[in-house]
Short mmCIF file of C-alpha atoms in Angstrom, two decimals:
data_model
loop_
_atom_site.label_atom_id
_atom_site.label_comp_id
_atom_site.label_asym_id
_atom_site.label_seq_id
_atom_site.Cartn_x
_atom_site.Cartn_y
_atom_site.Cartn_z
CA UNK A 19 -10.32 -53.59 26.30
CA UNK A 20 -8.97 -56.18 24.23
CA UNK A 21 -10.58 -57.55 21.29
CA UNK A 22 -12.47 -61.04 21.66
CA UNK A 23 -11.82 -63.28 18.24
CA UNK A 24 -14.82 -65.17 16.39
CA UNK A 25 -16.07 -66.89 13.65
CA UNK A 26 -18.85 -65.60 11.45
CA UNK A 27 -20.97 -67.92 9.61
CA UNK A 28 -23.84 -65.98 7.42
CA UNK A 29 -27.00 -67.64 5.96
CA UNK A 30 -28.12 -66.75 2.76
CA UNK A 31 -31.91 -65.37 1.82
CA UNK A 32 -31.61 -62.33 -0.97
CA UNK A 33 -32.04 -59.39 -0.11
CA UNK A 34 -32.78 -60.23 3.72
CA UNK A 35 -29.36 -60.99 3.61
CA UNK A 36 -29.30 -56.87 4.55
CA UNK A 37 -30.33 -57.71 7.70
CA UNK A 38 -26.55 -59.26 7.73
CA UNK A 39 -24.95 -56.51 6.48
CA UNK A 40 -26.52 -54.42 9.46
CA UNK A 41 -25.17 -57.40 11.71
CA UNK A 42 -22.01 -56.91 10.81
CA UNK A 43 -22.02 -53.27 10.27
CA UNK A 44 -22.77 -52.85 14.46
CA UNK A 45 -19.94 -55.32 14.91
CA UNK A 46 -17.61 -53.59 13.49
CA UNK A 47 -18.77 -49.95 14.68
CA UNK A 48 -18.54 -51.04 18.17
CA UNK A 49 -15.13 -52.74 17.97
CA UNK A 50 -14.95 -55.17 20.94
CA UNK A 51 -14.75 -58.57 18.03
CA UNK A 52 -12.14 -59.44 15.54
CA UNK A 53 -13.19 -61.68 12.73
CA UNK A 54 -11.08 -64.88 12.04
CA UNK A 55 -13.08 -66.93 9.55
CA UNK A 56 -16.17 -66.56 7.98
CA UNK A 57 -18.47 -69.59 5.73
CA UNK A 58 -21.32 -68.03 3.80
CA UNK A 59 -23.96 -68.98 1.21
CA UNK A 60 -25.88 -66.84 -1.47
CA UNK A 61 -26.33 -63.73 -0.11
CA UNK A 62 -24.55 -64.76 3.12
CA UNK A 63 -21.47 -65.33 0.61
CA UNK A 64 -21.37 -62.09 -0.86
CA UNK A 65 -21.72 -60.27 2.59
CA UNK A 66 -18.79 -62.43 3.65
CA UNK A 67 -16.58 -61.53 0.62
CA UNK A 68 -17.65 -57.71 0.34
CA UNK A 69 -16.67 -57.47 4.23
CA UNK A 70 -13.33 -59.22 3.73
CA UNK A 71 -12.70 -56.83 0.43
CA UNK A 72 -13.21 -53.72 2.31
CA UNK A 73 -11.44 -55.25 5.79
CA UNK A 74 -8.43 -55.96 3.43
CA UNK A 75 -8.62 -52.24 2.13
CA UNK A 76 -8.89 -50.30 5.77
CA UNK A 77 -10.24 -52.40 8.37
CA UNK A 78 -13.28 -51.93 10.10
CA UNK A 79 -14.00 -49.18 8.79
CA UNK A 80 -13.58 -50.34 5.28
CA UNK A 81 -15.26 -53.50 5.97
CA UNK A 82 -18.20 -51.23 6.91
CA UNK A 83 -17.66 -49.04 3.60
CA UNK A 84 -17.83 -51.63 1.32
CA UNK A 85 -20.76 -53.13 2.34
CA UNK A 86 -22.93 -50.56 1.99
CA UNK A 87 -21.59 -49.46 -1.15
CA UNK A 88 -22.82 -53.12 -2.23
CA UNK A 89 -25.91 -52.95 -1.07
CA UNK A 90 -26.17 -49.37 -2.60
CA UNK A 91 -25.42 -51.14 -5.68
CA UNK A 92 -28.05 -53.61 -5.18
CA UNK A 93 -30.37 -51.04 -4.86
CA UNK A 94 -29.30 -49.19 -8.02
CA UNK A 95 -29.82 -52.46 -9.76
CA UNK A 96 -33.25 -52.93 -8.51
CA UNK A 97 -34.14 -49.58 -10.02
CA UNK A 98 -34.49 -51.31 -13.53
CA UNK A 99 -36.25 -54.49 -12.53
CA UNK A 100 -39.24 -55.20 -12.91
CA UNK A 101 -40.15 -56.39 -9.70
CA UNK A 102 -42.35 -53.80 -8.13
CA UNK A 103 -44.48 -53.36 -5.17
CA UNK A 104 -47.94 -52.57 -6.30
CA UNK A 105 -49.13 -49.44 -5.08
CA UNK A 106 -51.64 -50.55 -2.17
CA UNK A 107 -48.35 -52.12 -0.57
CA UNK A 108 -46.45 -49.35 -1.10
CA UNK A 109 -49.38 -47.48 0.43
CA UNK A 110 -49.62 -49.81 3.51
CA UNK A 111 -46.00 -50.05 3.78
CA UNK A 112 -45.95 -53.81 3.43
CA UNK A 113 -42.80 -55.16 1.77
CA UNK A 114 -44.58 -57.87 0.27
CA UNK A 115 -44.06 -58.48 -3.71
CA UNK A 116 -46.72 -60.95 -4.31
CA UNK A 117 -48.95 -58.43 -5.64
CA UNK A 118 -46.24 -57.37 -8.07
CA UNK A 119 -47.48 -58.74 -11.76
CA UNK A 120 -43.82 -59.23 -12.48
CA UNK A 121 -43.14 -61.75 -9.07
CA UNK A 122 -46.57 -63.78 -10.34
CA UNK A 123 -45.43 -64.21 -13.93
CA UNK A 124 -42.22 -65.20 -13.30
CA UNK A 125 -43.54 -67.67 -10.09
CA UNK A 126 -46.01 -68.86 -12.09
CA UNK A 127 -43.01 -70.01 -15.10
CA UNK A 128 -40.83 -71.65 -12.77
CA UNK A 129 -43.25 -74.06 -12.03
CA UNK A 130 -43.62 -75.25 -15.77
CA UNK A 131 -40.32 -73.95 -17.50
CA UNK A 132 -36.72 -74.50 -16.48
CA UNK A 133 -34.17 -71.95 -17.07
CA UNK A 134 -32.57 -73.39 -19.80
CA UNK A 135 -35.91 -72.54 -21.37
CA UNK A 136 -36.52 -69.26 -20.24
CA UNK A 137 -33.46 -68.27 -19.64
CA UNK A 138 -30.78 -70.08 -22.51
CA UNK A 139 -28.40 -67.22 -22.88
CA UNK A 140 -27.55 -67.51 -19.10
CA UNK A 141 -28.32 -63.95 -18.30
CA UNK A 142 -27.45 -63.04 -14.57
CA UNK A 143 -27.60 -59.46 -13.56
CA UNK A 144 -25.89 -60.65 -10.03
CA UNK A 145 -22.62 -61.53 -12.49
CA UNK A 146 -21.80 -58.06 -13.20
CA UNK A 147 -22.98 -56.57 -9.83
CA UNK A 148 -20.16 -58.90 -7.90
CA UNK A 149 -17.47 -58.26 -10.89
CA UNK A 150 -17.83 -54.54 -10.87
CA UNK A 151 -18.06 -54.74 -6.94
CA UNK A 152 -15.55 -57.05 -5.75
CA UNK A 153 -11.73 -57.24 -6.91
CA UNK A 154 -10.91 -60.95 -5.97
CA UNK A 155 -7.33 -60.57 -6.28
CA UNK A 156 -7.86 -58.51 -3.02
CA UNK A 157 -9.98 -61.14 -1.58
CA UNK A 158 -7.28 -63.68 -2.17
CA UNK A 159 -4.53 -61.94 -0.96
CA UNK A 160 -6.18 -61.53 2.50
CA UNK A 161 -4.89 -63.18 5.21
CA UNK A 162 -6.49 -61.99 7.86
CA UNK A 163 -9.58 -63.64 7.44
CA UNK A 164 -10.42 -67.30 6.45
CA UNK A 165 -13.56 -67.65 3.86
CA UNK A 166 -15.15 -70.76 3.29
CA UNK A 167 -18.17 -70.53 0.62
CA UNK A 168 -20.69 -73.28 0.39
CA UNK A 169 -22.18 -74.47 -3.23
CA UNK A 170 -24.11 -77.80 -3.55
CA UNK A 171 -22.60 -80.11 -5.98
CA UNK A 172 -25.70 -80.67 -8.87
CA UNK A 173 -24.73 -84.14 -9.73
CA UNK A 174 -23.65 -85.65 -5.97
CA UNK A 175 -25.53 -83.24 -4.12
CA UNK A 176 -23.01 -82.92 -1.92
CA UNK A 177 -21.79 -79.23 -0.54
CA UNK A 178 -18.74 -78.15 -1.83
CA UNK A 179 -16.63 -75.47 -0.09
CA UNK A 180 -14.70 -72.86 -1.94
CA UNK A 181 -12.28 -70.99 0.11
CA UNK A 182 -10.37 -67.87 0.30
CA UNK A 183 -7.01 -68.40 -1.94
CA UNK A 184 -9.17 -70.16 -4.80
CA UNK A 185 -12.40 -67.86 -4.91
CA UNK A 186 -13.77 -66.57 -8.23
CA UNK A 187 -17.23 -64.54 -9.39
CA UNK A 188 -18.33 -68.05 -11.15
CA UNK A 189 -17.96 -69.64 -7.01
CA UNK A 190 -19.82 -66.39 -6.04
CA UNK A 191 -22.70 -67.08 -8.32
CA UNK A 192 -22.74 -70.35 -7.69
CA UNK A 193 -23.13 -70.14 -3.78
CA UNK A 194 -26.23 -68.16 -4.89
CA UNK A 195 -27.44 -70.28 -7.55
CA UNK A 196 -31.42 -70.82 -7.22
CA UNK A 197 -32.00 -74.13 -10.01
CA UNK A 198 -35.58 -72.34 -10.23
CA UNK A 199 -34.08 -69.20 -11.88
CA UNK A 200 -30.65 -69.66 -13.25
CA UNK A 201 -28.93 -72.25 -15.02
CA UNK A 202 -26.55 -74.22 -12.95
CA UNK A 203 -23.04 -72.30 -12.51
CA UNK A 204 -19.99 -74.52 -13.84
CA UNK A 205 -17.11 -74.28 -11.72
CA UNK A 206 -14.21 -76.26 -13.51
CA UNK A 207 -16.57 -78.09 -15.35
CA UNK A 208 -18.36 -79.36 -12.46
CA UNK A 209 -22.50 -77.62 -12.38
CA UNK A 210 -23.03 -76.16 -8.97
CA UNK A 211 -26.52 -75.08 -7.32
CA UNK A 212 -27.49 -72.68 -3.83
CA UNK A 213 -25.23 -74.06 -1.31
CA UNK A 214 -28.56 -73.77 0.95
CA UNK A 215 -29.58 -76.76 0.26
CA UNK A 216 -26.73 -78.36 1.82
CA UNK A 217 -25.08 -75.65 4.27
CA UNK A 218 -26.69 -73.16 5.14
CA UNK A 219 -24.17 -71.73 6.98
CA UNK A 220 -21.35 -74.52 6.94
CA UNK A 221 -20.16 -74.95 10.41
CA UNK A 222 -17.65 -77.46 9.80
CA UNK A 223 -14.80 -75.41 7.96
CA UNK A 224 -14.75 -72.96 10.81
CA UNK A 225 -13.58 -75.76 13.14
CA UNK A 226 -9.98 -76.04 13.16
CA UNK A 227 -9.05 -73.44 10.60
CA UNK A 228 -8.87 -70.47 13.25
CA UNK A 229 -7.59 -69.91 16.74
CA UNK A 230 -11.33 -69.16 17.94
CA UNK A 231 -13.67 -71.73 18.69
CA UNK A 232 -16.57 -69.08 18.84
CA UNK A 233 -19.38 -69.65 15.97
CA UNK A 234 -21.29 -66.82 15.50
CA UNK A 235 -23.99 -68.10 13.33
CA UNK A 236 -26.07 -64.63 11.88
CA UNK A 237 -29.65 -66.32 11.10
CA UNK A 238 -32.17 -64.89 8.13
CA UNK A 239 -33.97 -67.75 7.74
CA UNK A 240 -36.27 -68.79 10.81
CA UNK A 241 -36.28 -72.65 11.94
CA UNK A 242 -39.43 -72.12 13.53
CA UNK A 243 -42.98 -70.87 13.25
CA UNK A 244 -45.82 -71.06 15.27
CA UNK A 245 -48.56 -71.25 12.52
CA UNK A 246 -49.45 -73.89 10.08
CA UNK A 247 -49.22 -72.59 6.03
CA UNK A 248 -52.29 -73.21 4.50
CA UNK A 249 -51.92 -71.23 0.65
CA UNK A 250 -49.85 -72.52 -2.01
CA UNK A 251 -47.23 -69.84 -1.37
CA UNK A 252 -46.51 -70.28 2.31
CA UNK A 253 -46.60 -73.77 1.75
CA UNK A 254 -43.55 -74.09 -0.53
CA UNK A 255 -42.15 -70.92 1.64
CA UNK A 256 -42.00 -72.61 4.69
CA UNK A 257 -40.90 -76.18 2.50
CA UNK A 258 -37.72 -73.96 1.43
CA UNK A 259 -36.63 -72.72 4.74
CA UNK A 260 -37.02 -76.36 6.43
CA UNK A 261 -34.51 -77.85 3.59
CA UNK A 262 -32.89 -74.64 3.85
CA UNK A 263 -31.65 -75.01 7.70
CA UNK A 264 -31.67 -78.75 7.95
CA UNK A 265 -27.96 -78.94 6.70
CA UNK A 266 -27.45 -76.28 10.11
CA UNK A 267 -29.54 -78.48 12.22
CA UNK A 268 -27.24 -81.21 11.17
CA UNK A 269 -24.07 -80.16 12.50
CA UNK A 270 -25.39 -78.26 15.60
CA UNK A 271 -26.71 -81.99 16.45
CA UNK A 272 -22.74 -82.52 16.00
CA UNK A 273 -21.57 -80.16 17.93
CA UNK A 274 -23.72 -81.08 20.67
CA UNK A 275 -22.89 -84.79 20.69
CA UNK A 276 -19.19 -84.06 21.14
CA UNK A 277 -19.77 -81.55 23.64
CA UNK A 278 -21.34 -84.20 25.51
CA UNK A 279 -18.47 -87.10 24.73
CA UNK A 280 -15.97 -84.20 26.09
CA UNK A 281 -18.19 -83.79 29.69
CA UNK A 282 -18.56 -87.26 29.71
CA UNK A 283 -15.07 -87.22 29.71
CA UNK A 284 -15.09 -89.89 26.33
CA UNK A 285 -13.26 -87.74 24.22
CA UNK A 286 -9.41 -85.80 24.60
CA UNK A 287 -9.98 -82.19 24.49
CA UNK A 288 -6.91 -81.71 23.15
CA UNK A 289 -7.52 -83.82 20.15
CA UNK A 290 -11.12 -82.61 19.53
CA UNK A 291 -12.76 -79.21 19.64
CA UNK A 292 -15.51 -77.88 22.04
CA UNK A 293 -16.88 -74.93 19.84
CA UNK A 294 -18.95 -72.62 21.26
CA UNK A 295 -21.95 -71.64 19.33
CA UNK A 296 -23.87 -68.32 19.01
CA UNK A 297 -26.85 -66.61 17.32
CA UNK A 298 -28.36 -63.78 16.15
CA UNK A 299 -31.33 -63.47 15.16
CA UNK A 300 -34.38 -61.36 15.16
CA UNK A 301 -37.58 -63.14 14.86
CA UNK A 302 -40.52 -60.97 15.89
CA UNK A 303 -39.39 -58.62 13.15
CA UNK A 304 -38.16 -61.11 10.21
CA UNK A 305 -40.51 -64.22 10.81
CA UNK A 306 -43.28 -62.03 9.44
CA UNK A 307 -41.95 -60.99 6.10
CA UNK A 308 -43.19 -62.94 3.10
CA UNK A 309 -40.79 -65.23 0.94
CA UNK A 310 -41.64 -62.68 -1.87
CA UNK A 311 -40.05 -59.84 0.20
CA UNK A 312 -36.71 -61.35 -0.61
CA UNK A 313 -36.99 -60.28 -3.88
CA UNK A 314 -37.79 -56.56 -2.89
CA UNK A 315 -34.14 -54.39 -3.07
CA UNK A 316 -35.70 -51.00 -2.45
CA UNK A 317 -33.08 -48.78 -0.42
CA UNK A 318 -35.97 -48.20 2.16
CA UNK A 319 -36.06 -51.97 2.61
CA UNK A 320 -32.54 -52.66 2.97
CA UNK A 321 -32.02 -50.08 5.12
CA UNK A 322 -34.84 -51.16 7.54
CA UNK A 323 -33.23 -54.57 7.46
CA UNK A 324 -30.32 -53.59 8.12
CA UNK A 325 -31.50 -51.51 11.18
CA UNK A 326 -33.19 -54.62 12.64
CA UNK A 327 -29.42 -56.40 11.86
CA UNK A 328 -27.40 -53.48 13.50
CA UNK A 329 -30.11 -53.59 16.50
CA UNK A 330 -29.61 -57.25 17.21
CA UNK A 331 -25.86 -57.38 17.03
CA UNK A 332 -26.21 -54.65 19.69
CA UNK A 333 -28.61 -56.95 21.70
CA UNK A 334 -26.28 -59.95 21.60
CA UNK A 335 -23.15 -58.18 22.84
CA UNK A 336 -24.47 -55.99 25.56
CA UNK A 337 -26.21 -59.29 26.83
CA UNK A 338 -23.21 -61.99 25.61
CA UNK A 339 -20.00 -60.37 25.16
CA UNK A 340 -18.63 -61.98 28.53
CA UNK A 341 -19.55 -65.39 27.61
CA UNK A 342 -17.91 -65.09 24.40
CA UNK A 343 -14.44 -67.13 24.52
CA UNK A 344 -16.27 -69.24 27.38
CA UNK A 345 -19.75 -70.35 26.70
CA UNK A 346 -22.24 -71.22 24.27
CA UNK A 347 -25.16 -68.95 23.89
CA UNK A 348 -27.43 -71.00 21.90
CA UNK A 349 -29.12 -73.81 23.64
CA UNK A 350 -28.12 -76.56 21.61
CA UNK A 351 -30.04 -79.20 23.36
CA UNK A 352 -33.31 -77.00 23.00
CA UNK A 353 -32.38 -76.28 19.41
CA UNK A 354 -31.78 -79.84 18.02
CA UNK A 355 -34.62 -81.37 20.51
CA UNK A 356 -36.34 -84.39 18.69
CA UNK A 357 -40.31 -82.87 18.69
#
């Protein structure tokens, strides 16, 4: 069977970004998808440039190696912080890390310190967990695979995208920047932030940089819930993930509106693209974990999450391998409709 070609476009969200890994762990186990391009953001961006590292080194299988070596190292790092479950959690086996006393301090400070108070040294333990893990040289070299990292620009706030030839451990860090925790991450002089908050995954990169016009979009961050948040912390939880996927909700209303100038017959498909758009996803088991869960890195964790990833990407090709190359999968009207 030949291989179908796609693009891969990862959200970030810390360490639920494991549920990616397992996304793109099944992917490459089962072998029926070859990667052209790939945009990512925070932890999105590390999955994507972990994935091309170990694709570079022996293909799938690498790919598949040297992700969850990372995320083994991720782990190893979370062994020292002090971000723990309290013991009733642990008990219960709820991931939440809300009862931690560590989480509350530290929530509590970024609401009335900045970094550059608590933090003036700069000290970012993701720095040397991406140097010791990823040898960029490798990363640039490859030319198999397009990468396209997103950062938001501190002083226009507008997204900036780092790609594959140029990309450094500073543009890694800076994809993954939270302005709560860390200082901004100076790229070339310029101060960068999350690229969340203004692509969350790019699209836009992906569009006429690769042969496919497949958009596989591998969601961590829900656009919708059914319940209203009524305590502080859901509150600004559910604030974060709306400014968090409006960037995405942006340019699928794009992609819509051409697809319908191209029907309509009011635009050349030869001089503009009809990209097909995917998703995975897994809702009923990631809608209810609490924002504080992202900062839980517990092997046990990750590997759950990356269970629920590897079970979805299963999902989505038994059910939408044929339309690949031919159809969207994602409703766009549905997902961009005004409420």
């Amino acid at each position: 069977m030949a291989k179908k070609s796609i693009n891969l476009a990862l959200q970030g969200g810390g360490s639920h970004g494991a549920f990616t890994w397992g996304v793109l762990d099944y992917l490459m186990e089962d072998g029926r998808v070859n990667v052209q391009g790939i945009s990512g953001t925070s932890a999105g961006a590390m999955n994507a440039v972990v994935f091309t590292q170990g694709f570079m080194s022996g293909g799938a299988d690498g790919a598949r190696e040297s992700l969850e070596k990372f995320w083994r190292k991720v782990s190893n790092l979370a062994m020292f912080s002090p971000f723990k479950r309290n013991p009733m959690s642990v008990l219960t086996g709820n991931w939440d890390m809300s009862g931690s006393p560590a989480y509350i301090m530290t929530d509590l400070l970024s609401r009335i310190a900045s970094p550059y108070d608590t933090n003036p040294f700069k000290f970012n333990p993701l720095r040397k967990l991406i140097e010791s893990t990823i040898d960029f040289e490798k990363v640039r070299a490859c030319k198999d695979i397009e990468l396209f990292i997103a950062a938001t620009n501190v002083h226009s706030g507008k997204i900036k995208i780092f790609e594959r030839e140029q990309l450094t451990a500073d543009m890694i860090l800076a994809s993954a920047c939270l302005p709560s925790i860390y200082q901004a991450v100076e790229v070339d002089g310029v101060p960068y932030w999350d690229g969340g908050y203004s692509g969350n995954p790019p699209l836009f990169p992906l569009f006429q940089t690769t042969e496919s016009k497949d958009i596989l979009i591998v969601q961590v961050n829900p656009i919708e819930r059914n319940e209203t948040p009524t305590s502080a912390q859901d509150i600004q939880n559910r604030i974060n993930e709306i400014s968090f996927n409006s960037s995405l909700l942006r340019e699928l209303r794009s992609i819509e509106f051409v697809h319908r100038l191209i029907e309509e017959n009011k635009l050349d498909r030869d001089h503009y693209a009809y990209i097909l758009v995917h998703r995975i996803e897994a809702t009923e088991q990631m809608n209810p974990l609490s924002a504080s869960s992202k900062m839980n890195s517990e092997w046990s964790f990750l590997t759950h999450l990356r269970d629920i990833g590897r079970e979805s990407a299963r999902a989505f090709l038994d059910e939408h391998y044929d339309s690949l190359g031919k159809e969207s999968t994602l409703d766009l009207e549905r997902e961009i409709h005004w409420s």
